[in-house]
């Protein structure tokens, strides 16, 4: 009997050793150079392959101190470990030329797909090197047929045909569940810095995202077709929205954000090309926006359908913000050029509570709602917005909006 127990114990120990051989996968062990000049993509893919396929409860892929040049990469799941950690201690840099994306998906640089229990974090830096992409952006160069790239180091006469509408995102999280992004620094993405797509149960905490104020379409974080997403304790300053909430999203919490420069924290734009919109249960609170073009913003195109509802903006501070509170149901690429449509996205049950600060424009509250589908159930409570200069009061403008207000300055809006 004792011998059988001993054999059973040895069998269990052997099985445990086989099941949990190693849980750390350092890219240096797979041939990464860490010099920042040689492509280390294959070493990263090999380390991910082993980390993702090992039979263990928790695996960790380590990017140590050093500089790692990566071409566009896709880290795919599903993975065997219940939790897989992607720990960045060094610097990851993108190629400095858009030509590196020739023949590849120009919308992404580093993507994670179909991973459950993914945790991306570390004290390192992720540099998208977006400058050359910005130089050929259609947003700033719409009529551009050719761009001479003068500051490239590897060729003396390189040309890019036409302007660029689509540029890479630093991090794409596609169909990832119960995952996190935390304690990391992202800079200079060619376009959006972080995209959370088709994901559920995703937390972002304590990240810093920076790009120049004039960099085109460099949203900090964009959420699309995702649910139960939480973004907290982060500092974001870019050339576009600090955080934007896209379509088919629900149960989103955004809190303790320092936003600026940028376009503010936005829901939308939604409903373009007559699309059906489903956005609900959005809570944005306890954040500060400084020097942004917008503050708490909802924007939809005419002609869209569906609903944006159950939205709360609460405990926000605006510092020199152009449009602190704004709903634009008549959003258009070129303001005033889109014709009036009979349909629109229904915006309802929106709460603005405990908002204060300074507006750098005359209209501090601007609810520009659709004539065909008015905004309803709007609540404004305890709001105090003033102009930058004493003696220059700000105003409120509400068009096709229905609701109630308590303790609102400037007011009254709904009673006009």
PDB file of C-alpha atoms in Angstrom, residues 95-102 129-137 141 144-164:
ATOM      1  CA  UNK A  95       9.853  51.117 -38.298  1.00  0.00           C
ATOM      2  CA  UNK A  96      10.397  54.759 -39.155  1.00  0.00           C
ATOM      3  CA  UNK A  97       9.053  54.441 -42.716  1.00  0.00           C
ATOM      4  CA  UNK A  98       5.519  53.718 -43.942  1.00  0.00           C
ATOM      5  CA  UNK A  99       7.171  51.603 -46.635  1.00  0.00           C
ATOM      6  CA  UNK A 100       7.611  48.868 -44.032  1.00  0.00           C
ATOM      7  CA  UNK A 101       3.852  48.278 -44.262  1.00  0.00           C
ATOM      8  CA  UNK A 102       3.868  47.634 -47.996  1.00  0.00           C
ATOM      9  CA  UNK A 129       7.292  56.670 -34.657  1.00  0.00           C
ATOM     10  CA  UNK A 130       4.304  58.224 -36.404  1.00  0.00           C
ATOM     11  CA  UNK A 131       5.955  61.363 -37.753  1.00  0.00           C
ATOM     12  CA  UNK A 132       6.307  60.183 -41.359  1.00  0.00           C
ATOM     13  CA  UNK A 133       2.723  58.964 -41.394  1.00  0.00           C
ATOM     14  CA  UNK A 134       1.504  62.357 -40.171  1.00  0.00           C
ATOM     15  CA  UNK A 135       3.438  64.055 -42.971  1.00  0.00           C
ATOM     16  CA  UNK A 136       1.318  62.253 -45.569  1.00  0.00           C
ATOM     17  CA  UNK A 137      -2.026  62.267 -43.716  1.00  0.00           C
ATOM     18  CA  UNK A 141      -2.783  66.998 -47.019  1.00  0.00           C
ATOM     19  CA  UNK A 144      -1.519  65.602 -52.012  1.00  0.00           C
ATOM     20  CA  UNK A 145      -0.538  63.411 -54.965  1.00  0.00           C
ATOM     21  CA  UNK A 146       3.085  62.889 -54.022  1.00  0.00           C
ATOM     22  CA  UNK A 147       5.031  63.613 -50.883  1.00  0.00           C
ATOM     23  CA  UNK A 148       8.793  63.920 -50.926  1.00  0.00           C
ATOM     24  CA  UNK A 149      10.024  62.415 -47.691  1.00  0.00           C
ATOM     25  CA  UNK A 150      13.051  64.491 -46.836  1.00  0.00           C
ATOM     26  CA  UNK A 151      13.928  63.195 -43.410  1.00  0.00           C
ATOM     27  CA  UNK A 152      14.340  59.521 -44.130  1.00  0.00           C
ATOM     28  CA  UNK A 153      17.729  58.113 -43.293  1.00  0.00           C
ATOM     29  CA  UNK A 154      17.911  55.101 -45.605  1.00  0.00           C
ATOM     30  CA  UNK A 155      17.207  56.682 -48.986  1.00  0.00           C
ATOM     31  CA  UNK A 156      17.789  60.066 -50.551  1.00  0.00           C
ATOM     32  CA  UNK A 157      14.779  60.227 -52.887  1.00  0.00           C
ATOM     33  CA  UNK A 158      11.824  58.341 -51.472  1.00  0.00           C
ATOM     34  CA  UNK A 159       8.293  59.186 -52.533  1.00  0.00           C
ATOM     35  CA  UNK A 160       4.887  58.224 -51.174  1.00  0.00           C
ATOM     36  CA  UNK A 161       2.073  58.172 -53.727  1.00  0.00           C
ATOM     37  CA  UNK A 162      -0.964  60.091 -52.498  1.00  0.00           C
ATOM     38  CA  UNK A 163      -2.088  60.964 -49.027  1.00  0.00           C
ATOM     39  CA  UNK A 164      -2.786  58.333 -46.355  1.00  0.00           C
TER      40      UNK A 164
END
